[in-house]
PDB file of C-alpha atoms in Angstrom:
ATOM      1  CA  MET A   1      66.732 -12.147 145.298  1.00 71.00           C
ATOM      2  CA  VAL A   2      69.165  -9.852 143.529  1.00 73.00           C
ATOM      3  CA  LYS A   3      67.267  -7.315 141.428  1.00 80.00           C
ATOM      4  CA  PHE A   4      68.124  -7.065 137.741  1.00 96.00           C
ATOM      5  CA  ASN A   5      67.351  -3.916 135.808  1.00 97.00           C
ATOM      6  CA  LYS A   6      68.404  -5.318 132.451  1.00 98.00           C
ATOM      7  CA  ILE A   7      68.487  -8.548 130.477  1.00 98.00           C
ATOM      8  CA  VAL A   8      70.970  -9.019 127.638  1.00 98.00           C
ATOM      9  CA  LEU A   9      70.292 -11.869 125.215  1.00 98.00           C
ATOM     10  CA  ASN A  10      73.197 -13.620 123.560  1.00 98.00           C
ATOM     11  CA  ILE A  11      71.812 -15.270 120.389  1.00 98.00           C
ATOM     12  CA  PRO A  12      74.864 -16.578 118.526  1.00 98.00           C
ATOM     13  CA  HIS A  13      73.683 -19.501 116.398  1.00 98.00           C
ATOM     14  CA  SER A  14      70.344 -18.563 114.792  1.00 97.00           C
ATOM     15  CA  SER A  15      71.686 -17.578 111.353  1.00 97.00           C
ATOM     16  CA  ILE A  16      72.859 -19.532 108.302  1.00 96.00           C
ATOM     17  CA  ASN A  17      74.332 -16.494 106.547  1.00 97.00           C
ATOM     18  CA  GLY A  18      77.757 -16.710 104.975  1.00 96.00           C
ATOM     19  CA  VAL A  19      78.362 -20.441 104.860  1.00 95.00           C
ATOM     20  CA  PHE A  20      78.609 -20.728 101.078  1.00 91.00           C
ATOM     21  CA  THR A  21      79.706 -17.194 100.209  1.00 90.00           C
ATOM     22  CA  ASN A  22      82.941 -16.570  98.328  1.00 86.00           C
ATOM     23  CA  GLY A  23      85.919 -16.848 100.638  1.00 88.00           C
ATOM     24  CA  SER A  24      84.085 -18.754 103.368  1.00 93.00           C
ATOM     25  CA  GLY A  25      86.293 -21.772 102.788  1.00 93.00           C
ATOM     26  CA  TRP A  26      83.314 -24.088 102.366  1.00 94.00           C
ATOM     27  CA  ARG A  27      82.177 -25.594  99.084  1.00 90.00           C
ATOM     28  CA  TYR A  28      78.545 -26.546  98.653  1.00 87.00           C
ATOM     29  CA  ASN A  29      78.068 -30.119  99.793  1.00 87.00           C
ATOM     30  CA  ALA A  30      74.896 -31.965 100.793  1.00 90.00           C
ATOM     31  CA  ASN A  31      76.464 -33.494 103.914  1.00 89.00           C
ATOM     32  CA  LEU A  32      77.698 -30.088 105.063  1.00 92.00           C
ATOM     33  CA  LEU A  33      74.288 -28.548 104.359  1.00 92.00           C
ATOM     34  CA  ASN A  34      72.676 -31.260 106.487  1.00 93.00           C
ATOM     35  CA  SER A  35      75.015 -30.344 109.343  1.00 94.00           C
ATOM     36  CA  VAL A  36      74.142 -26.668 108.955  1.00 95.00           C
ATOM     37  CA  MET A  37      70.442 -27.495 109.068  1.00 93.00           C
ATOM     38  CA  ARG A  38      70.905 -29.697 112.111  1.00 94.00           C
ATOM     39  CA  GLU A  39      73.180 -27.446 114.147  1.00 96.00           C
ATOM     40  CA  THR A  40      71.576 -24.068 113.568  1.00 97.00           C
ATOM     41  CA  ASP A  41      69.543 -22.824 116.545  1.00 97.00           C
ATOM     42  CA  TRP A  42      66.507 -22.182 114.384  1.00 95.00           C
ATOM     43  CA  HIS A  43      64.304 -19.224 115.328  1.00 94.00           C
ATOM     44  CA  THR A  44      65.924 -18.546 118.678  1.00 95.00           C
ATOM     45  CA  ASP A  45      66.004 -14.893 117.602  1.00 95.00           C
ATOM     46  CA  PHE A  46      62.204 -15.123 117.377  1.00 92.00           C
ATOM     47  CA  ILE A  47      61.539 -17.339 120.407  1.00 93.00           C
ATOM     48  CA  PHE A  48      63.561 -15.230 122.862  1.00 97.00           C
ATOM     49  CA  ASN A  49      62.612 -11.845 121.415  1.00 93.00           C
ATOM     50  CA  ASP A  50      60.908  -9.265 123.616  1.00 95.00           C
ATOM     51  CA  GLU A  51      59.882  -5.696 122.869  1.00 93.00           C
ATOM     52  CA  ARG A  52      60.541  -4.083 126.236  1.00 95.00           C
ATOM     53  CA  GLU A  53      63.557  -1.795 126.383  1.00 97.00           C
ATOM     54  CA  GLU A  54      65.045  -3.600 129.380  1.00 98.00           C
ATOM     55  CA  VAL A  55      65.615  -6.675 127.202  1.00 98.00           C
ATOM     56  CA  VAL A  56      68.483  -6.147 124.753  1.00 98.00           C
ATOM     57  CA  PRO A  57      69.041  -8.779 122.030  1.00 98.00           C
ATOM     58  CA  CYS A  58      72.558  -9.330 120.683  1.00 98.00           C
ATOM     59  CA  ILE A  59      72.109 -11.469 117.573  1.00 98.00           C
ATOM     60  CA  PHE A  60      75.055 -12.726 115.531  1.00 98.00           C
ATOM     61  CA  ASN A  61      74.001 -12.430 111.896  1.00 97.00           C
ATOM     62  CA  TYR A  62      76.347 -15.072 110.489  1.00 98.00           C
ATOM     63  CA  SER A  63      76.447 -18.835 110.731  1.00 98.00           C
ATOM     64  CA  ARG A  64      78.518 -20.616 113.359  1.00 98.00           C
ATOM     65  CA  PHE A  65      80.021 -22.512 110.381  1.00 97.00           C
ATOM     66  CA  LEU A  66      81.575 -19.257 109.201  1.00 97.00           C
ATOM     67  CA  VAL A  67      82.896 -18.300 112.635  1.00 98.00           C
ATOM     68  CA  ASP A  68      81.685 -19.531 116.009  1.00 98.00           C
ATOM     69  CA  VAL A  69      81.589 -16.543 118.337  1.00 98.00           C
ATOM     70  CA  GLU A  70      81.121 -18.730 121.425  1.00 96.00           C
ATOM     71  CA  ARG A  71      84.220 -20.845 121.032  1.00 95.00           C
ATOM     72  CA  LEU A  72      87.123 -19.839 123.261  1.00 92.00           C
ATOM     73  CA  GLU A  73      90.641 -19.045 122.181  1.00 91.00           C
ATOM     74  CA  ASP A  74      92.599 -22.307 122.465  1.00 88.00           C
ATOM     75  CA  ASP A  75      89.267 -24.109 122.800  1.00 90.00           C
ATOM     76  CA  PRO A  76      89.656 -27.881 123.364  1.00 92.00           C
ATOM     77  CA  LEU A  77      87.284 -28.458 120.441  1.00 92.00           C
ATOM     78  CA  GLU A  78      89.990 -27.037 118.172  1.00 93.00           C
ATOM     79  CA  ASN A  79      91.494 -30.547 118.272  1.00 92.00           C
ATOM     80  CA  GLU A  80      88.330 -31.819 116.577  1.00 92.00           C
ATOM     81  CA  GLY A  81      88.278 -29.072 113.979  1.00 92.00           C
ATOM     82  CA  ARG A  82      85.464 -27.306 115.808  1.00 95.00           C
ATOM     83  CA  GLY A  83      87.208 -24.304 117.342  1.00 96.00           C
ATOM     84  CA  ILE A  84      86.469 -20.665 116.510  1.00 97.00           C
ATOM     85  CA  LEU A  85      86.951 -21.346 112.787  1.00 97.00           C
ATOM     86  CA  TYR A  86      85.608 -24.806 111.992  1.00 97.00           C
ATOM     87  CA  SER A  87      87.914 -26.827 109.770  1.00 95.00           C
ATOM     88  CA  ASN A  88      86.274 -30.261 109.900  1.00 93.00           C
ATOM     89  CA  VAL A  89      82.552 -31.004 110.081  1.00 92.00           C
ATOM     90  CA  ASN A  90      81.700 -34.699 110.184  1.00 87.00           C
ATOM     91  CA  GLY A  91      84.705 -35.480 108.017  1.00 87.00           C
ATOM     92  CA  TYR A  92      84.067 -32.692 105.517  1.00 89.00           C
ATOM     93  CA  GLN A  93      87.129 -30.457 105.278  1.00 92.00           C
ATOM     94  CA  ARG A  94      87.101 -26.693 104.976  1.00 94.00           C
ATOM     95  CA  LYS A  95      89.358 -25.206 102.325  1.00 88.00           C
ATOM     96  CA  TYR A  96      92.358 -23.154 103.260  1.00 82.00           C
ATOM     97  CA  LEU A  97      91.511 -19.692 104.582  1.00 89.00           C
ATOM     98  CA  ASP A  98      94.099 -17.038 103.823  1.00 88.00           C
ATOM     99  CA  ARG A  99      95.379 -14.830 106.614  1.00 91.00           C
ATOM    100  CA  ASN A 100      93.279 -11.813 105.652  1.00 93.00           C
ATOM    101  CA  LYS A 101      90.068 -13.847 105.666  1.00 93.00           C
ATOM    102  CA  CYS A 102      90.917 -15.404 109.022  1.00 95.00           C
ATOM    103  CA  GLU A 103      91.544 -11.971 110.488  1.00 96.00           C
ATOM    104  CA  GLU A 104      88.268 -10.706 109.025  1.00 96.00           C
ATOM    105  CA  LEU A 105      86.309 -13.564 110.598  1.00 97.00           C
ATOM    106  CA  LEU A 106      88.044 -13.220 113.952  1.00 97.00           C
ATOM    107  CA  ALA A 107      87.231  -9.505 113.869  1.00 98.00           C
ATOM    108  CA  LEU A 108      83.537 -10.370 113.382  1.00 97.00           C
ATOM    109  CA  ARG A 109      83.712 -12.488 116.513  1.00 98.00           C
ATOM    110  CA  LYS A 110      85.461  -9.787 118.510  1.00 98.00           C
ATOM    111  CA  ASP A 111      82.992  -7.114 117.407  1.00 98.00           C
ATOM    112  CA  PHE A 112      80.063  -9.291 118.440  1.00 98.00           C
ATOM    113  CA  LEU A 113      81.482 -10.101 121.873  1.00 98.00           C
ATOM    114  CA  ASP A 114      82.346  -6.445 122.360  1.00 98.00           C
ATOM    115  CA  SER A 115      78.752  -5.518 121.528  1.00 98.00           C
ATOM    116  CA  ILE A 116      77.590  -7.749 124.379  1.00 98.00           C
ATOM    117  CA  SER A 117      80.192  -6.407 126.786  1.00 98.00           C
ATOM    118  CA  ARG A 118      79.087  -2.832 126.160  1.00 98.00           C
ATOM    119  CA  GLU A 119      75.588  -3.705 127.331  1.00 98.00           C
ATOM    120  CA  LEU A 120      76.624  -5.346 130.609  1.00 98.00           C
ATOM    121  CA  THR A 121      76.174  -3.625 133.960  1.00 97.00           C
ATOM    122  CA  ASP A 122      76.274  -4.696 137.588  1.00 97.00           C
ATOM    123  CA  THR A 123      72.500  -5.225 137.452  1.00 97.00           C
ATOM    124  CA  THR A 124      72.389  -7.225 134.196  1.00 98.00           C
ATOM    125  CA  LEU A 125      71.417 -10.844 133.693  1.00 98.00           C
ATOM    126  CA  LEU A 126      73.019 -12.202 130.530  1.00 98.00           C
ATOM    127  CA  ILE A 127      70.940 -15.013 129.033  1.00 98.00           C
ATOM    128  CA  ASP A 128      72.737 -17.369 126.654  1.00 98.00           C
ATOM    129  CA  CYS A 129      70.003 -18.460 124.193  1.00 98.00           C
ATOM    130  CA  HIS A 130      70.251 -21.812 122.418  1.00 98.00           C
ATOM    131  CA  SER A 131      68.338 -24.867 121.206  1.00 97.00           C
ATOM    132  CA  PHE A 132      69.243 -28.542 120.862  1.00 97.00           C
ATOM    133  CA  ASN A 133      68.047 -31.542 118.868  1.00 96.00           C
ATOM    134  CA  ASN A 134      65.660 -33.938 120.563  1.00 95.00           C
ATOM    135  CA  GLU A 135      67.774 -37.060 120.071  1.00 95.00           C
ATOM    136  CA  ILE A 136      70.521 -35.498 122.204  1.00 96.00           C
ATOM    137  CA  ALA A 137      68.296 -35.547 125.300  1.00 97.00           C
ATOM    138  CA  LYS A 138      64.759 -36.788 124.696  1.00 96.00           C
ATOM    139  CA  ASP A 139      63.794 -36.454 128.362  1.00 97.00           C
ATOM    140  CA  VAL A 140      64.764 -32.768 128.600  1.00 98.00           C
ATOM    141  CA  ASP A 141      62.649 -29.870 127.352  1.00 97.00           C
ATOM    142  CA  ILE A 142      64.610 -27.010 128.894  1.00 98.00           C
ATOM    143  CA  CYS A 143      68.273 -27.061 129.889  1.00 98.00           C
ATOM    144  CA  ILE A 144      69.389 -24.351 132.290  1.00 98.00           C
ATOM    145  CA  GLY A 145      73.149 -23.902 132.352  1.00 98.00           C
ATOM    146  CA  PHE A 146      75.395 -21.880 134.621  1.00 98.00           C
ATOM    147  CA  ASN A 147      79.003 -21.631 135.741  1.00 98.00           C
ATOM    148  CA  GLU A 148      80.151 -22.442 139.251  1.00 97.00           C
ATOM    149  CA  ASP A 149      81.886 -19.101 139.686  1.00 97.00           C
ATOM    150  CA  TRP A 150      81.203 -15.382 140.183  1.00 97.00           C
ATOM    151  CA  SER A 151      78.807 -15.319 137.214  1.00 98.00           C
ATOM    152  CA  LYS A 152      76.322 -17.804 138.673  1.00 98.00           C
ATOM    153  CA  PRO A 153      72.976 -16.216 139.623  1.00 97.00           C
ATOM    154  CA  ASP A 154      71.828 -16.865 143.167  1.00 96.00           C
ATOM    155  CA  ASP A 155      69.700 -19.931 143.856  1.00 96.00           C
ATOM    156  CA  ASN A 156      66.482 -17.915 144.095  1.00 96.00           C
ATOM    157  CA  VAL A 157      66.953 -16.725 140.518  1.00 97.00           C
ATOM    158  CA  ILE A 158      67.751 -20.194 139.188  1.00 98.00           C
ATOM    159  CA  MET A 159      64.902 -21.880 141.031  1.00 98.00           C
ATOM    160  CA  GLY A 160      62.464 -19.107 140.098  1.00 97.00           C
ATOM    161  CA  ILE A 161      63.241 -19.532 136.406  1.00 98.00           C
ATOM    162  CA  THR A 162      63.014 -23.309 136.774  1.00 98.00           C
ATOM    163  CA  SER A 163      59.610 -23.075 138.470  1.00 98.00           C
ATOM    164  CA  ILE A 164      58.197 -20.962 135.630  1.00 98.00           C
ATOM    165  CA  PHE A 165      59.190 -23.515 132.994  1.00 98.00           C
ATOM    166  CA  ALA A 166      58.012 -26.413 135.162  1.00 98.00           C
ATOM    167  CA  ALA A 167      54.635 -24.745 135.749  1.00 98.00           C
ATOM    168  CA  ALA A 168      54.200 -24.573 131.965  1.00 97.00           C
ATOM    169  CA  GLY A 169      54.694 -28.337 131.783  1.00 96.00           C
ATOM    170  CA  TYR A 170      58.297 -28.431 130.622  1.00 97.00           C
ATOM    171  CA  LYS A 171      60.849 -30.915 131.943  1.00 98.00           C
ATOM    172  CA  VAL A 172      63.876 -28.959 133.195  1.00 98.00           C
ATOM    173  CA  LYS A 173      67.407 -30.096 133.961  1.00 98.00           C
ATOM    174  CA  PHE A 174      70.518 -28.220 135.049  1.00 98.00           C
ATOM    175  CA  ASN A 175      73.663 -28.295 132.883  1.00 98.00           C
ATOM    176  CA  ASN A 176      72.232 -31.233 130.942  1.00 98.00           C
ATOM    177  CA  PRO A 177      72.698 -31.955 128.052  1.00 98.00           C
ATOM    178  CA  TYR A 178      74.866 -28.815 127.861  1.00 97.00           C
ATOM    179  CA  SER A 179      76.552 -26.870 130.614  1.00 97.00           C
ATOM    180  CA  ASN A 180      77.875 -23.445 131.560  1.00 97.00           C
ATOM    181  CA  SER A 181      77.024 -20.008 130.170  1.00 98.00           C
ATOM    182  CA  ILE A 182      78.912 -17.367 128.237  1.00 97.00           C
ATOM    183  CA  THR A 183      80.890 -14.727 130.160  1.00 98.00           C
ATOM    184  CA  PRO A 184      82.339 -12.000 127.921  1.00 97.00           C
ATOM    185  CA  LYS A 185      85.009  -9.770 129.429  1.00 96.00           C
ATOM    186  CA  SER A 186      83.588  -6.855 131.387  1.00 97.00           C
ATOM    187  CA  ASP A 187      84.345  -4.644 134.359  1.00 96.00           C
ATOM    188  CA  SER A 188      80.759  -5.186 135.505  1.00 96.00           C
ATOM    189  CA  LEU A 189      79.673  -7.844 137.984  1.00 95.00           C
ATOM    190  CA  TYR A 190      76.862  -9.195 135.831  1.00 98.00           C
ATOM    191  CA  LYS A 191      75.334 -12.669 136.105  1.00 98.00           C
ATOM    192  CA  SER A 192      74.991 -15.215 133.309  1.00 98.00           C
ATOM    193  CA  ILE A 193      72.651 -18.124 132.691  1.00 98.00           C
ATOM    194  CA  MET A 194      72.051 -20.343 129.665  1.00 98.00           C
ATOM    195  CA  ILE A 195      68.613 -21.448 128.467  1.00 98.00           C
ATOM    196  CA  GLU A 196      68.684 -24.304 125.935  1.00 98.00           C
ATOM    197  CA  VAL A 197      65.365 -25.270 124.346  1.00 97.00           C
ATOM    198  CA  ASN A 198      64.634 -28.713 122.910  1.00 97.00           C
ATOM    199  CA  LYS A 199      63.647 -28.148 119.280  1.00 95.00           C
ATOM    200  CA  LYS A 200      60.817 -30.660 119.558  1.00 93.00           C
ATOM    201  CA  ILE A 201      58.761 -28.242 121.664  1.00 92.00           C
ATOM    202  CA  TYR A 202      58.563 -25.566 118.991  1.00 92.00           C
ATOM    203  CA  LEU A 203      59.568 -27.020 115.607  1.00 91.00           C
ATOM    204  CA  ARG A 204      58.128 -29.410 113.068  1.00 84.00           C
ATOM    205  CA  ASN A 205      60.063 -30.936 110.167  1.00 77.00           C
ATOM    206  CA  ASN A 206      63.240 -29.852 111.992  1.00 70.00           C
ATOM    207  CA  ASN A 207      63.054 -26.159 111.078  1.00 74.00           C
ATOM    208  CA  GLU A 208      59.461 -24.895 110.864  1.00 80.00           C
ATOM    209  CA  ILE A 209      57.763 -23.054 113.714  1.00 78.00           C
ATOM    210  CA  ASN A 210      55.108 -25.451 114.987  1.00 76.00           C
ATOM    211  CA  VAL A 211      52.211 -22.982 114.918  1.00 71.00           C
ATOM    212  CA  ASP A 212      49.539 -25.667 114.490  1.00 71.00           C
ATOM    213  CA  THR A 213      50.092 -26.971 118.000  1.00 67.00           C
ATOM    214  CA  LEU A 214      50.740 -23.520 119.482  1.00 67.00           C
ATOM    215  CA  TYR A 215      54.117 -24.624 120.798  1.00 69.00           C
ATOM    216  CA  ALA A 216      55.891 -21.486 119.654  1.00 82.00           C
ATOM    217  CA  PRO A 217      53.467 -19.072 121.350  1.00 89.00           C
ATOM    218  CA  LYS A 218      53.427 -21.220 124.486  1.00 91.00           C
ATOM    219  CA  LEU A 219      57.197 -21.232 124.690  1.00 94.00           C
ATOM    220  CA  SER A 220      57.534 -17.538 123.892  1.00 93.00           C
ATOM    221  CA  ASN A 221      54.933 -16.643 126.508  1.00 95.00           C
ATOM    222  CA  THR A 222      56.730 -18.754 129.097  1.00 97.00           C
ATOM    223  CA  ILE A 223      60.004 -17.020 128.324  1.00 98.00           C
ATOM    224  CA  LYS A 224      58.285 -13.656 128.724  1.00 97.00           C
ATOM    225  CA  LYS A 225      57.188 -14.785 132.201  1.00 98.00           C
ATOM    226  CA  VAL A 226      60.843 -15.529 132.930  1.00 98.00           C
ATOM    227  CA  TYR A 227      61.710 -11.973 131.929  1.00 98.00           C
ATOM    228  CA  ASP A 228      58.891 -10.620 134.112  1.00 97.00           C
ATOM    229  CA  PHE A 229      60.283 -12.560 137.057  1.00 97.00           C
ATOM    230  CA  VAL A 230      63.897 -11.542 136.496  1.00 97.00           C
ATOM    231  CA  LEU A 231      63.034  -7.858 136.109  1.00 97.00           C
ATOM    232  CA  SER A 232      60.504  -7.730 138.934  1.00 81.00           C
TER     233      SER A 232
END
């Protein structure tokens, strides 16, 4: 197995900051707020956190509804109003954004991606950290995503990570319900893998950490075992 000396965490969708601030282009609306609540990757900054210095978190501190740092330039979802700057969310239209505001938001995205790129080395595993709603894939607890290109970790890494989640009792699938993993520009030959967590295994009432059933500690401890394996 290829040895990794560093893990970089991409945590792009854990925040709700900025959605209803002046100049965001969004007006307060209950339907929009419901979408924000539903599509935020609640507590992924907590779930994936680790204190060791070899694990570097890159957390985007604004909502994806302000600017989605993971969308690509000329992203196909732009046709649905869900590109880098969302313009249509479930039929709710964003107001016009002037050129200066657009440039400001695009600069936030660039700065965040650059912050990830600066951390990447030839011995780095980039982990793309997300969560998904249970109704999207009720039979999946953990989705492991990867690209079929230079960024794909070798099979021993993928199967090792899979075995750790499976041993903890989680149902794991590859590239289902979501696929691929982020690959920011870099001169380094890093590897990238996505870990998507079903919200049912750590949340209650859609956004609260489910401490009563110990799901959050169980999941966090399992993720730490993944880090132990990757860095071993």
